[in-house]
Coordinates of C-alpha atoms in Angstrom, one line a residue:
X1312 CA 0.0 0.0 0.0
X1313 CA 2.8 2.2 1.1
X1314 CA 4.4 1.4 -2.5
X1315 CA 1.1 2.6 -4.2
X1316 CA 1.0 5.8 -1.9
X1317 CA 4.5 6.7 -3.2
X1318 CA 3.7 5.7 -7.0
X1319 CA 0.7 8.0 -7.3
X1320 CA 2.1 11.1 -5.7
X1321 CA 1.1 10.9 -2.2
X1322 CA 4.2 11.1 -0.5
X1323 CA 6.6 13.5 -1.0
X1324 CA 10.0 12.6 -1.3
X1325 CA 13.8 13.5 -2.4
X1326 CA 16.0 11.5 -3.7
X1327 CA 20.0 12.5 -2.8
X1328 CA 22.9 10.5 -3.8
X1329 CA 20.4 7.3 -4.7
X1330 CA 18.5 7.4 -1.4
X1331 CA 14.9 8.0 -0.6
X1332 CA 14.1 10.9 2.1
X1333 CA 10.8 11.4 2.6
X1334 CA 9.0 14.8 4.2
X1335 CA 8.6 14.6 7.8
X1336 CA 4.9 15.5 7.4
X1337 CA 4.0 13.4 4.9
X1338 CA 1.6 11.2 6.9
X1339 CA -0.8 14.4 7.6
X1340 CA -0.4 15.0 4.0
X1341 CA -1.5 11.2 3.2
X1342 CA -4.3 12.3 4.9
X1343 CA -5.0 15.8 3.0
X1344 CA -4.7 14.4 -0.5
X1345 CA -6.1 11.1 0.2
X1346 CA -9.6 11.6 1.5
X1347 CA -10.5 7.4 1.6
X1348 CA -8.1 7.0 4.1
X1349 CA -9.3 9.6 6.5
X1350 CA -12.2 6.9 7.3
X1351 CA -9.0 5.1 8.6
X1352 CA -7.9 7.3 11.0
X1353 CA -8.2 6.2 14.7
X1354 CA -7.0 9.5 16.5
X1355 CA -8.8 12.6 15.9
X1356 CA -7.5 16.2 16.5
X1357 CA -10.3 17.1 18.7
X1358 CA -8.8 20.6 19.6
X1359 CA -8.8 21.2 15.5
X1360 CA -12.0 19.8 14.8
X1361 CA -13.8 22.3 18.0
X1362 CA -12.2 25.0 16.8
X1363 CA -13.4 24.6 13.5
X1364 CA -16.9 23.8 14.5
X1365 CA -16.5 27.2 15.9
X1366 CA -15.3 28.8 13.5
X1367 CA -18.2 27.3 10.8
X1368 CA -21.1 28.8 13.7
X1369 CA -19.0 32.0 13.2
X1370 CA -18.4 32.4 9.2
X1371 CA -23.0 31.2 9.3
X1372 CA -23.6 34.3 11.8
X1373 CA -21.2 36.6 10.2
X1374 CA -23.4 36.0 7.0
X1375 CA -26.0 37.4 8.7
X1376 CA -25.1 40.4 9.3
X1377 CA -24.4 39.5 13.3
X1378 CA -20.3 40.3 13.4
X1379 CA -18.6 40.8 16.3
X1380 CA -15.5 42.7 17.6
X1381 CA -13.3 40.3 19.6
X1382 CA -10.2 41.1 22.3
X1383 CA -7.5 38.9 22.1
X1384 CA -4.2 38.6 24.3
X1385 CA -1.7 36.6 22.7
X1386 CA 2.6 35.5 22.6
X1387 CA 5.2 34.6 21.2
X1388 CA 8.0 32.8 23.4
X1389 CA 11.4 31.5 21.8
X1390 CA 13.6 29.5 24.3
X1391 CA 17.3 29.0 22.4
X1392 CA 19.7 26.1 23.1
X1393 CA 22.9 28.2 24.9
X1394 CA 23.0 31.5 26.4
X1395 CA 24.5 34.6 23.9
X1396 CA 24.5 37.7 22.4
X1397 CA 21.2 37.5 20.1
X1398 CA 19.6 39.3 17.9
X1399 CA 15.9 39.1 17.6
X1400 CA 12.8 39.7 15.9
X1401 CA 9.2 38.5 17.2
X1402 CA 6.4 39.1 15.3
X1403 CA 3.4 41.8 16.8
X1404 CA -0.1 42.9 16.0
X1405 CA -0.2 45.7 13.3
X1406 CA -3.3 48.2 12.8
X1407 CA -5.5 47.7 9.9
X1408 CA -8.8 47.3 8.6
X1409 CA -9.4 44.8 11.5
X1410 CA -7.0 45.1 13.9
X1411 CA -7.1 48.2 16.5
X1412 CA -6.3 49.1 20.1
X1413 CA -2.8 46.8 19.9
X1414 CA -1.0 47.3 23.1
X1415 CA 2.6 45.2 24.6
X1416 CA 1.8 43.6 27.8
X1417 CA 5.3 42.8 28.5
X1418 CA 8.4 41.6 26.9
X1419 CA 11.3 39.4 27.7
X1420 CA 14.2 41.1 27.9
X1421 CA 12.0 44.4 29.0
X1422 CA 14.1 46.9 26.7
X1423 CA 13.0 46.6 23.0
X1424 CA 12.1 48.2 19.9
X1425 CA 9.3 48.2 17.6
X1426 CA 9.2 48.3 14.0
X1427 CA 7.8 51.5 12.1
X1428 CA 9.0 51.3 8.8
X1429 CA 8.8 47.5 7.8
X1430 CA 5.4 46.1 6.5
X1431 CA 6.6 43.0 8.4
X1432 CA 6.0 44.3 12.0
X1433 CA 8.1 42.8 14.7
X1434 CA 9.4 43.5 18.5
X1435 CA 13.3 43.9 18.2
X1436 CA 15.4 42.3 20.7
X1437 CA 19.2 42.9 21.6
X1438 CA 20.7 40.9 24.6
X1439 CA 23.0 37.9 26.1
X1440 CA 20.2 35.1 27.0
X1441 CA 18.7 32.1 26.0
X1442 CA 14.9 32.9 26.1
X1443 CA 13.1 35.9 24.6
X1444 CA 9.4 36.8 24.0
X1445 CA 6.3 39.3 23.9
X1446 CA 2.6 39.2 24.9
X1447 CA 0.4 41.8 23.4
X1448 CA -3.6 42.4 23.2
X1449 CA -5.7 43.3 20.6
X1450 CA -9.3 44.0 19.2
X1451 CA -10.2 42.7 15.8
X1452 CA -13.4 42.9 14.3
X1453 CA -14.9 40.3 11.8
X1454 CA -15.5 41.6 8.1
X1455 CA -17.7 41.4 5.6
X1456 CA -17.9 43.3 2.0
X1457 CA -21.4 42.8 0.4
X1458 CA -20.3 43.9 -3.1
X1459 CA -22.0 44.4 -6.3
X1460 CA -19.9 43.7 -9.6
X1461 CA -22.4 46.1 -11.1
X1462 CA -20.8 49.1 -9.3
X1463 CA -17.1 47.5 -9.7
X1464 CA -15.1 50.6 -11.2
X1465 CA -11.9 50.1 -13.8
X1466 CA -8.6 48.8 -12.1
X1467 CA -7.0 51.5 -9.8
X1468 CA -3.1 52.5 -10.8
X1469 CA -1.5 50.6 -8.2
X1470 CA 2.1 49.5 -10.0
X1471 CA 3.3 47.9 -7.0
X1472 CA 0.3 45.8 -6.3
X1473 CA 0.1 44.7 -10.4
X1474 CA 4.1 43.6 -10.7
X1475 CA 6.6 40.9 -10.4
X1476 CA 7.8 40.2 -6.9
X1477 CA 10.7 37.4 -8.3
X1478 CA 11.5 34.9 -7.9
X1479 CA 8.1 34.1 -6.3
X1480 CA 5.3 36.3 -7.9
X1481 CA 6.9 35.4 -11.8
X1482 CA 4.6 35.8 -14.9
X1483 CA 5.5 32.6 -16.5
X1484 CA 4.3 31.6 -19.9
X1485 CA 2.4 28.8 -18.2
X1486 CA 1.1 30.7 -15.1
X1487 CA -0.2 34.0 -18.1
X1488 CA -1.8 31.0 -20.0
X1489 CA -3.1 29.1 -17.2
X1490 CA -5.0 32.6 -16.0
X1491 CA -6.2 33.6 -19.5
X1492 CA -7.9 30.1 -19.4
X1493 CA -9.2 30.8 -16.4
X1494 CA -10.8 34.3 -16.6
X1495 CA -11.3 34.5 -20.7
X1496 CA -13.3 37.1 -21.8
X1497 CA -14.6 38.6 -18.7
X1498 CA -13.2 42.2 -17.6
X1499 CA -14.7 42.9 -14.5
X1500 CA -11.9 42.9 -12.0
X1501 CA -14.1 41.6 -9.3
X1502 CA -15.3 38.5 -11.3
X1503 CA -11.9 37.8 -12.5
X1504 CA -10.6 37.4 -9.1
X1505 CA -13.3 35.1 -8.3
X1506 CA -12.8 33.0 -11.0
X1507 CA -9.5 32.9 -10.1
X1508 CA -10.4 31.9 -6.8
X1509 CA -12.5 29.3 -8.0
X1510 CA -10.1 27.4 -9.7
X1511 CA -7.7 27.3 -7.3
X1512 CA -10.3 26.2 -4.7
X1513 CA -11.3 23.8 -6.8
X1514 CA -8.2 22.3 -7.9
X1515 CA -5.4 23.3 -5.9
X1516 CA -5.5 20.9 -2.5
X1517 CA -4.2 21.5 1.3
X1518 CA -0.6 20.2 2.2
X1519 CA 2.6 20.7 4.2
X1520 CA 5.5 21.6 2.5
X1521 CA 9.2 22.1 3.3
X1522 CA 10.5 25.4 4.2
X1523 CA 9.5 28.3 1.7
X1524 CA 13.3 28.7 1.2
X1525 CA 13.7 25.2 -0.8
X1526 CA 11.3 26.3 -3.8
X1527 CA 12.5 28.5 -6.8
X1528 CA 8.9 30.0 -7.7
X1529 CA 6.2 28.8 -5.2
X1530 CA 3.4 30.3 -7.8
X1531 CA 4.4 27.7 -10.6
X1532 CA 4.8 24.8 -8.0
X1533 CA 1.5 25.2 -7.0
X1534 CA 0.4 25.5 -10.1
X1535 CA 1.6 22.4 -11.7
X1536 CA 1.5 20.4 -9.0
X1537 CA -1.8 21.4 -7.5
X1538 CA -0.7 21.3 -3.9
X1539 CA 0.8 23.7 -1.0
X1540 CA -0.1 25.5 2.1
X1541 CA -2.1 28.6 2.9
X1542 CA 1.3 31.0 2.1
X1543 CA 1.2 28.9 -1.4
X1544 CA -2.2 29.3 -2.1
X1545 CA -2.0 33.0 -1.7
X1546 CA 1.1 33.4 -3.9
X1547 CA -0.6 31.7 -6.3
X1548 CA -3.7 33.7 -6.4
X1549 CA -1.8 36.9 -5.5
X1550 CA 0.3 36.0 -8.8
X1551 CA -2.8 35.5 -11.2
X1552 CA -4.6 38.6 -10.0
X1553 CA -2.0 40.7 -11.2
X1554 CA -1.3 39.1 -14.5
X1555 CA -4.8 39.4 -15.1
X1556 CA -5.0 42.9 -14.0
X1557 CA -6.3 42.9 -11.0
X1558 CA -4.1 44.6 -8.1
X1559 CA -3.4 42.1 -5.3
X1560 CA -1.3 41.6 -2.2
X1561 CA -0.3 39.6 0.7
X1562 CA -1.3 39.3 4.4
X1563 CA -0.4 36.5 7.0
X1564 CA 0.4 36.2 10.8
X1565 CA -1.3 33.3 13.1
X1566 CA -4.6 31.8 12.9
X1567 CA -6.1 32.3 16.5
X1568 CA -8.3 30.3 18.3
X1569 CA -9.7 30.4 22.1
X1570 CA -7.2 27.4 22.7
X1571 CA -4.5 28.0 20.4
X1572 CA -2.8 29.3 17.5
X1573 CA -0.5 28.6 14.8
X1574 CA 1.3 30.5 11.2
X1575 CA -1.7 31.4 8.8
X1576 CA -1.3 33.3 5.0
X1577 CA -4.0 34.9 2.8
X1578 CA -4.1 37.9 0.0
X1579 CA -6.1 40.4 -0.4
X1580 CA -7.2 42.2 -3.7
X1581 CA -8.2 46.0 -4.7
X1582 CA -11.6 46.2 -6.0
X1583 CA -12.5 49.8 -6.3
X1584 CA -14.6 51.4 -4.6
X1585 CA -14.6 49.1 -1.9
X1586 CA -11.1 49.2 -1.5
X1587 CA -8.9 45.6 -0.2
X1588 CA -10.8 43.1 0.2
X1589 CA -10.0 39.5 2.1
X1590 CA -9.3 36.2 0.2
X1591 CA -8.2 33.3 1.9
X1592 CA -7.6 30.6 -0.3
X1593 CA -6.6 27.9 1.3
X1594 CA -9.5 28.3 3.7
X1595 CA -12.1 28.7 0.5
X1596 CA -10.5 24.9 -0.5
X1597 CA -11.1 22.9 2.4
X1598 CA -14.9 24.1 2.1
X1599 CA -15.3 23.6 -1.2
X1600 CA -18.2 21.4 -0.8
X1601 CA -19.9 24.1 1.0
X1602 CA -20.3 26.9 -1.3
X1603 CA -21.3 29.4 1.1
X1604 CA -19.0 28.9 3.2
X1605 CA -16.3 28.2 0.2
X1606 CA -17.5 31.9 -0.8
X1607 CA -17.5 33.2 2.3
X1608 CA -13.6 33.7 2.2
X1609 CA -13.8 35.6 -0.7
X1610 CA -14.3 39.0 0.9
X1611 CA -14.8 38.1 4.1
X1612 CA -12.8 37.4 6.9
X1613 CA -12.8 35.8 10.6
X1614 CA -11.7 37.5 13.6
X1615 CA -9.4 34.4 14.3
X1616 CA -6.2 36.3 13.4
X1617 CA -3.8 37.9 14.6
X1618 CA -2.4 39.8 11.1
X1619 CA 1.4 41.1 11.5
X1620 CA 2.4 41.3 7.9
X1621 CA 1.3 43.2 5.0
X1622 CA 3.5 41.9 2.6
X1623 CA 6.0 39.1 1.8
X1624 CA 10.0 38.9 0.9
X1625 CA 10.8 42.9 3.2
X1626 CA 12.8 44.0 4.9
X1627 CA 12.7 44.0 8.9
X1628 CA 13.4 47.3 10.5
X1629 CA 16.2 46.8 11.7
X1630 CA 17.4 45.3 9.1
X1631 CA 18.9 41.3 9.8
X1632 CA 22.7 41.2 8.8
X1633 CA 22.5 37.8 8.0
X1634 CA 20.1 35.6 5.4
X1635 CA 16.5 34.9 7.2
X1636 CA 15.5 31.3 8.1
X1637 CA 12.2 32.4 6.3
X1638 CA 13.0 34.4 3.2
X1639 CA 9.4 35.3 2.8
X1640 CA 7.7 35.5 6.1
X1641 CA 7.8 36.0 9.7
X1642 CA 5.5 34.0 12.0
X1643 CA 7.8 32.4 14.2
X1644 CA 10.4 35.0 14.7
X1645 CA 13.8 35.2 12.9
X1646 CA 17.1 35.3 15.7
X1647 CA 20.9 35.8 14.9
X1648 CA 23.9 36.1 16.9
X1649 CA 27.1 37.7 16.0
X1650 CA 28.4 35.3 13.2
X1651 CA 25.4 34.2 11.7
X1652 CA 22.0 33.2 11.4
X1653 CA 20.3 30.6 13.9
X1654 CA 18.1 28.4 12.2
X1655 CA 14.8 27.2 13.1
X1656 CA 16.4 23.7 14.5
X1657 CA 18.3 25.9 17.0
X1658 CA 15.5 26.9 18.8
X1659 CA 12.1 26.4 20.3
X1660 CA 9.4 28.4 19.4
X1661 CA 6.0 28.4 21.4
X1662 CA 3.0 30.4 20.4
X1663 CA 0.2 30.8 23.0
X1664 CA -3.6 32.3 23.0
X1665 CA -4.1 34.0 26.9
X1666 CA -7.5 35.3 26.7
X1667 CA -10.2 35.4 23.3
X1668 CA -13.1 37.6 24.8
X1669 CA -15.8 38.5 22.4
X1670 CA -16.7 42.8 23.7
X1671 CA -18.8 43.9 20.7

């Protein structure tokens, strides 16, 4: 069985110098693209499946019209494995559409600084020990754009928003003839996005993947192979908006729950005159045989976030001197000491949900 697993593309694998490695997570991915065998399955994540039952009574209500406004106290907490001079960066709650009223509860070491110029917000750290973190609080509200294509405007002039961001966001001969496939004739920006949408919620399923740093253009992996995480999912959509026009960007930081939370991506695209609007794609898949909820995550959005990054592949502020352990993101914090880098294997990372109080 395992042989048949492997020969129809179940299991991810390398092969180096003539020898088989396979991904350590390829057994919840057995599981993702091989929906027979969840029948099989004799432990369930009960914390998962709650939280999702949750969130379903949620995405029904918010539907309705009945959204709420939510305060949320959350941390991050990185223990490394010897004492020394570090350098580190912890991502924080950044104001936006959603998010208000952020404020730092505390901090381990207590001196720190906070990003203002980086659309990758983070708490800044500078000291000789092995364990660092920051709790915070915040109010987000849940969203909801009720829009009618018949009042969709022309595409505004956003250049940034409508170019290659390489090696990732590339406008491949397959990936411009894949998306003129996909939206044809149809120039509304608003229904080109959700065609876009469509197909990948449709066709693109859920998995775990190696670090983002392996890949040479995540958009075209994901295209061809049909298969990635959330980040993936919204690099690919993010990639065919704007090669068919529409203007579209990136947003990611931690899906939050009462119990827990853990690294969540999603895009978000300029319809004008409503302005960005939510699209979370990998959400939109696993629902796909519900299509309201399935269509609830394009332009809506939960209040089970905590959002800390408004675009992919920056800069921090200040800047890392050496490479990042994630090139694109920053959901688990990035650390250095005074020679290099310290990779992900090098530490522990723990992220934790204090309080999730509905007030509005």
């Amino acid at each position: 069985e395992f042989k048949m697993w492997k020969k129809e593309g179940y299991i991810d694998k390398l092969i180096v110098d003539n020898r088989e490695y396979f991904f350590s997570r390829f057994l919840d991915n057995l599981f993702f693209l091989n929906k027979e065998l969840e029948k099989r399955r004799l432990r369930k994540n009960e914390r998962a499946e709650n939280a999702r039952k949750m969130l379903n009574e949620r995405i029904l209500n918010i539907r309705k019209g009945k959204k709420g406004v939510y305060r949320i106290t959350a941390g991050i907490t990185i223990t490394l494995q010897e004492k020394d001079s570090y350098r580190v960066w912890l991502p924080v709650p950044t104001e936006n559409m959603q998010i208000k009223n952020i404020k730092i509860l505390k901090t381990d070491p207590v001196s720190y600084t906070i990003s203002l110029k980086s659309k990758q917000r983070t708490v800044h750290f500078e000291a000789e020990q092995k364990t660092f973190g920051v709790e915070f609080q915040y109010d987000i509200s849940e969203v909801l754009y009720d829009i009618d294509p018949n009042k969709v405007e022309g595409v505004e002039s956003l250049d940034e928003y409508l170019s290659e961001k390489m090696p990732h966001i590339s406008f491949t001969p397959y990936l411009r003839n894949l998306t003129n496939r996909i939206v044809g004739e149809e120039k509304n920006p608003y229904l080109k996005a959700k065609d876009i949408y469509h197909w990948i919620t449709d066709n693109v399923g859920y998995t775990y993947v190696p670090e983002y740093s392996l890949f040479d253009n995540i958009s075209e992996y994901v295209a061809r192979n049909l298969r990635g995480d959330c980040g993936m999912h919204a690099l690919l959509f993010i990639t065919m908006c704007r090669i068919a026009g529409v203007p579209a960007k990136w947003q990611s930081g931690w899906y939050v729950t009462p119990n827990y939370a853990s690294p969540h991506d999603w895009a978000q695209v300029y319809i004008k005159p409503y302005g960005w609007i939510p699209v979370d794609a990998s959400f939109g898949n696993v629902r796909k045989n519900n299509e309201l909820k399935r269509d609830f995550y394009f332009g809506a959005l939960d209040a089970f976030r905590m959002i800390s990054n408004e675009d992919f592949q920056v800069q921090f502020d200040p800047p890392k001197r050496y490479m990042r352990s994630d090139p694109i993101d920053n959901q688990r914090g990035e650390v250095e000491n005074k020679k290099e880098n310290i990779y992900y294997d090098k530490f522990k990372c723990e992220i934790s949900v204090k309080r999730f109080n509905r007030i509005a």
